[in-house]
Each structure stands twice: as structure tokens, then as C-alpha cells.
Amino acid sequence: MARHEGSCHCGKVAYVVETDLQQVLACNCSHCSRKGYLLTFVPREAMTLLRGEESLSTYTFNTHRIRHRFCAECGCAPFGEGQKPTGEATVAINVRCLEGVDLSGLVPIPVDGRSF
């Protein structure tokens, strides 16, 4: 596992996350495809919010199981929060919001979220 720093565009929201980026997903649901997300999922305890809880807004849709978090100032969406079917808290990290990640070296796995 590697430690990655992430943030929104304006920097009001910042976090660190432990992830190996071995599995990066490209979902085709209406929300993810419009925003161009590349996601990796980690247990909630693998992410530490450094600042910005007060700057975060939340958007939910469809089943309302995922809390899509975004900065109220710049609109950037660095992560989402939810639960696995087992009840374990999980975070969907927007890989595009991580510093220093070479996106060209990643091979996104397509996910048919549109069918869920």
C-alpha cells in the first residue's frame, strides 16, 4: 500500500489515503460518466480527512446508498462514502484528485453502473 495525498481543486478539502491503485474503476452510470471519475475503493479507515469537513456538501441519487462528497467552494468531488453489502464502511476515491498519479499508467476496469 502507498500513501497518496488528495484534495479538491481549491484545496479547502484535503485527505490522505492508503491504496495500491491496483483496481481503478470507470463506471458508466449517469453521474460517474458525466464527471469522468476514475475510482478506487478502500475501507473507510484507510482515508484520513485532513481538512474541509465544513466545506463538503453531499449529493445522493438513485438508491441513495453512496454519499457523493464535493467541495461547496470549487465543486470538485474528491471522494464518496458508502457501505459494502456486508455493512463495512467504504470510500470511493476519485483517483483524478490524487497528487502525482500517472493516469496513463492505469488500466481502468469498466463497470456497468448504468444497469444497477
PDB file of C-alpha atoms in Angstrom:
ATOM      1  CA  MET A   1       0.000   0.000   0.000  1.00  0.00           C
ATOM      2  CA  ALA A   2       1.131   3.508  -0.800  1.00  0.00           C
ATOM      3  CA  ARG A   3       0.184   6.771   0.856  1.00  0.00           C
ATOM      4  CA  HIS A   4      -1.448   9.278  -1.503  1.00  0.00           C
ATOM      5  CA  GLU A   5      -2.475  12.862  -0.879  1.00  0.00           C
ATOM      6  CA  GLY A   6      -5.699  14.095  -2.419  1.00  0.00           C
ATOM      7  CA  SER A   7      -7.739  17.272  -2.483  1.00  0.00           C
ATOM      8  CA  CYS A   8     -10.408  19.264  -4.207  1.00  0.00           C
ATOM      9  CA  HIS A   9      -9.347  21.872  -6.778  1.00  0.00           C
ATOM     10  CA  CYS A  10      -9.256  24.862  -4.397  1.00  0.00           C
ATOM     11  CA  GLY A  11      -7.588  22.905  -1.587  1.00  0.00           C
ATOM     12  CA  LYS A  12     -10.203  23.510   1.099  1.00  0.00           C
ATOM     13  CA  VAL A  13     -10.762  19.735   1.270  1.00  0.00           C
ATOM     14  CA  ALA A  14      -7.682  17.555   1.679  1.00  0.00           C
ATOM     15  CA  TYR A  15      -7.079  13.961   2.697  1.00  0.00           C
ATOM     16  CA  VAL A  16      -4.552  11.149   2.707  1.00  0.00           C
ATOM     17  CA  VAL A  17      -5.380   7.607   1.669  1.00  0.00           C
ATOM     18  CA  GLU A  18      -3.573   4.274   1.734  1.00  0.00           C
ATOM     19  CA  THR A  19      -4.177   2.393  -1.517  1.00  0.00           C
ATOM     20  CA  ASP A  20      -2.205   0.411  -4.058  1.00  0.00           C
ATOM     21  CA  LEU A  21      -4.339   1.606  -7.017  1.00  0.00           C
ATOM     22  CA  GLN A  22      -4.375  -1.958  -8.310  1.00  0.00           C
ATOM     23  CA  GLN A  23      -8.060  -1.692  -9.143  1.00  0.00           C
ATOM     24  CA  VAL A  24      -9.292   1.524 -10.743  1.00  0.00           C
ATOM     25  CA  LEU A  25     -12.864   1.516 -11.983  1.00  0.00           C
ATOM     26  CA  ALA A  26     -14.513   3.518 -14.771  1.00  0.00           C
ATOM     27  CA  CYS A  27     -18.255   3.417 -14.114  1.00  0.00           C
ATOM     28  CA  ASN A  28     -20.727   4.238 -16.882  1.00  0.00           C
ATOM     29  CA  CYS A  29     -23.590   5.378 -14.630  1.00  0.00           C
ATOM     30  CA  SER A  30     -25.085   8.778 -15.414  1.00  0.00           C
ATOM     31  CA  HIS A  31     -23.175  10.504 -12.590  1.00  0.00           C
ATOM     32  CA  CYS A  32     -19.707   8.962 -12.987  1.00  0.00           C
ATOM     33  CA  SER A  33     -19.650   9.140 -16.783  1.00  0.00           C
ATOM     34  CA  ARG A  34     -20.657  12.806 -16.841  1.00  0.00           C
ATOM     35  CA  LYS A  35     -17.904  13.687 -14.376  1.00  0.00           C
ATOM     36  CA  GLY A  36     -15.256  11.355 -15.784  1.00  0.00           C
ATOM     37  CA  TYR A  37     -14.491   9.658 -12.486  1.00  0.00           C
ATOM     38  CA  LEU A  38     -11.804   7.032 -12.085  1.00  0.00           C
ATOM     39  CA  LEU A  39     -12.487   5.334  -8.768  1.00  0.00           C
ATOM     40  CA  THR A  40     -10.702   3.087  -6.333  1.00  0.00           C
ATOM     41  CA  PHE A  41     -12.495   1.725  -3.286  1.00  0.00           C
ATOM     42  CA  VAL A  42     -10.859   1.453   0.133  1.00  0.00           C
ATOM     43  CA  PRO A  43     -12.060   0.738   3.664  1.00  0.00           C
ATOM     44  CA  ARG A  44     -13.110   3.972   5.403  1.00  0.00           C
ATOM     45  CA  GLU A  45     -10.253   3.692   7.898  1.00  0.00           C
ATOM     46  CA  ALA A  46      -7.725   3.837   5.007  1.00  0.00           C
ATOM     47  CA  MET A  47      -8.635   7.508   4.400  1.00  0.00           C
ATOM     48  CA  THR A  48      -7.993  10.401   6.768  1.00  0.00           C
ATOM     49  CA  LEU A  49      -9.665  13.730   6.112  1.00  0.00           C
ATOM     50  CA  LEU A  50      -7.044  16.389   6.902  1.00  0.00           C
ATOM     51  CA  ARG A  51      -9.257  19.429   6.459  1.00  0.00           C
ATOM     52  CA  GLY A  52     -12.506  20.631   4.960  1.00  0.00           C
ATOM     53  CA  GLU A  53     -15.380  18.705   6.529  1.00  0.00           C
ATOM     54  CA  GLU A  54     -17.200  22.039   6.856  1.00  0.00           C
ATOM     55  CA  SER A  55     -16.597  22.725   3.129  1.00  0.00           C
ATOM     56  CA  LEU A  56     -18.081  19.430   1.955  1.00  0.00           C
ATOM     57  CA  SER A  57     -21.569  19.097   0.508  1.00  0.00           C
ATOM     58  CA  THR A  58     -23.272  15.808  -0.273  1.00  0.00           C
ATOM     59  CA  TYR A  59     -25.167  14.574  -3.305  1.00  0.00           C
ATOM     60  CA  THR A  60     -27.123  11.310  -3.475  1.00  0.00           C
ATOM     61  CA  PHE A  61     -29.237   9.822  -6.233  1.00  0.00           C
ATOM     62  CA  ASN A  62     -30.880   6.578  -7.342  1.00  0.00           C
ATOM     63  CA  THR A  63     -30.660   4.232  -4.305  1.00  0.00           C
ATOM     64  CA  HIS A  64     -29.060   6.932  -2.107  1.00  0.00           C
ATOM     65  CA  ARG A  65     -26.522   4.399  -0.812  1.00  0.00           C
ATOM     66  CA  ILE A  66     -23.473   6.435  -1.855  1.00  0.00           C
ATOM     67  CA  ARG A  67     -22.867   9.893  -0.414  1.00  0.00           C
ATOM     68  CA  HIS A  68     -21.026  11.731  -3.193  1.00  0.00           C
ATOM     69  CA  ARG A  69     -18.997  14.394  -1.387  1.00  0.00           C
ATOM     70  CA  PHE A  70     -17.917  17.589  -3.135  1.00  0.00           C
ATOM     71  CA  CYS A  71     -16.397  20.926  -2.182  1.00  0.00           C
ATOM     72  CA  ALA A  72     -19.039  23.649  -1.915  1.00  0.00           C
ATOM     73  CA  GLU A  73     -16.436  26.231  -3.000  1.00  0.00           C
ATOM     74  CA  CYS A  74     -14.922  24.725  -6.189  1.00  0.00           C
ATOM     75  CA  GLY A  75     -17.370  21.896  -6.926  1.00  0.00           C
ATOM     76  CA  CYS A  76     -14.655  19.247  -7.162  1.00  0.00           C
ATOM     77  CA  ALA A  77     -15.695  15.774  -5.948  1.00  0.00           C
ATOM     78  CA  PRO A  78     -12.669  14.028  -4.381  1.00  0.00           C
ATOM     79  CA  PHE A  79     -14.481  11.040  -2.841  1.00  0.00           C
ATOM     80  CA  GLY A  80     -17.753   9.357  -1.984  1.00  0.00           C
ATOM     81  CA  GLU A  81     -18.778   7.391   1.089  1.00  0.00           C
ATOM     82  CA  GLY A  82     -20.916   4.302   1.431  1.00  0.00           C
ATOM     83  CA  GLN A  83     -21.123   0.770   2.724  1.00  0.00           C
ATOM     84  CA  LYS A  84     -20.366  -2.612   1.253  1.00  0.00           C
ATOM     85  CA  PRO A  85     -23.212  -5.154   1.287  1.00  0.00           C
ATOM     86  CA  THR A  86     -21.538  -6.565   4.414  1.00  0.00           C
ATOM     87  CA  GLY A  87     -22.063  -3.229   6.188  1.00  0.00           C
ATOM     88  CA  GLU A  88     -18.379  -2.266   6.168  1.00  0.00           C
ATOM     89  CA  ALA A  89     -17.820   1.475   5.677  1.00  0.00           C
ATOM     90  CA  THR A  90     -16.055   2.190   2.402  1.00  0.00           C
ATOM     91  CA  VAL A  91     -14.791   5.201   0.480  1.00  0.00           C
ATOM     92  CA  ALA A  92     -14.729   5.656  -3.294  1.00  0.00           C
ATOM     93  CA  ILE A  93     -11.631   7.738  -4.010  1.00  0.00           C
ATOM     94  CA  ASN A  94     -11.649   9.837  -7.184  1.00  0.00           C
ATOM     95  CA  VAL A  95      -8.174   8.920  -8.461  1.00  0.00           C
ATOM     96  CA  ARG A  96      -8.121  12.090 -10.580  1.00  0.00           C
ATOM     97  CA  CYS A  97      -7.930  14.072  -7.299  1.00  0.00           C
ATOM     98  CA  LEU A  98      -4.754  12.329  -6.077  1.00  0.00           C
ATOM     99  CA  GLU A  99      -1.447  14.188  -6.400  1.00  0.00           C
ATOM    100  CA  GLY A 100       1.290  12.737  -8.593  1.00  0.00           C
ATOM    101  CA  VAL A 101      -0.607   9.762 -10.017  1.00  0.00           C
ATOM    102  CA  ASP A 102       0.294   8.985 -13.632  1.00  0.00           C
ATOM    103  CA  LEU A 103      -3.163   8.276 -15.039  1.00  0.00           C
ATOM    104  CA  SER A 104      -1.685   6.993 -18.310  1.00  0.00           C
ATOM    105  CA  GLY A 105      -0.156   4.095 -16.377  1.00  0.00           C
ATOM    106  CA  LEU A 106      -3.516   2.912 -15.035  1.00  0.00           C
ATOM    107  CA  VAL A 107      -5.800   0.431 -16.786  1.00  0.00           C
ATOM    108  CA  PRO A 108      -9.360   1.269 -15.724  1.00  0.00           C
ATOM    109  CA  ILE A 109     -11.780  -1.616 -15.321  1.00  0.00           C
ATOM    110  CA  PRO A 110     -15.138  -0.814 -16.946  1.00  0.00           C
ATOM    111  CA  VAL A 111     -18.137  -1.153 -14.600  1.00  0.00           C
ATOM    112  CA  ASP A 112     -21.699  -1.203 -15.882  1.00  0.00           C
ATOM    113  CA  GLY A 113     -23.192   1.017 -13.177  1.00  0.00           C
ATOM    114  CA  ARG A 114     -25.911   2.077 -15.583  1.00  0.00           C
ATOM    115  CA  SER A 115     -27.530  -1.339 -15.135  1.00  0.00           C
ATOM    116  CA  PHE A 116     -27.706  -1.182 -11.334  1.00  0.00           C
TER     117      PHE A 116
END
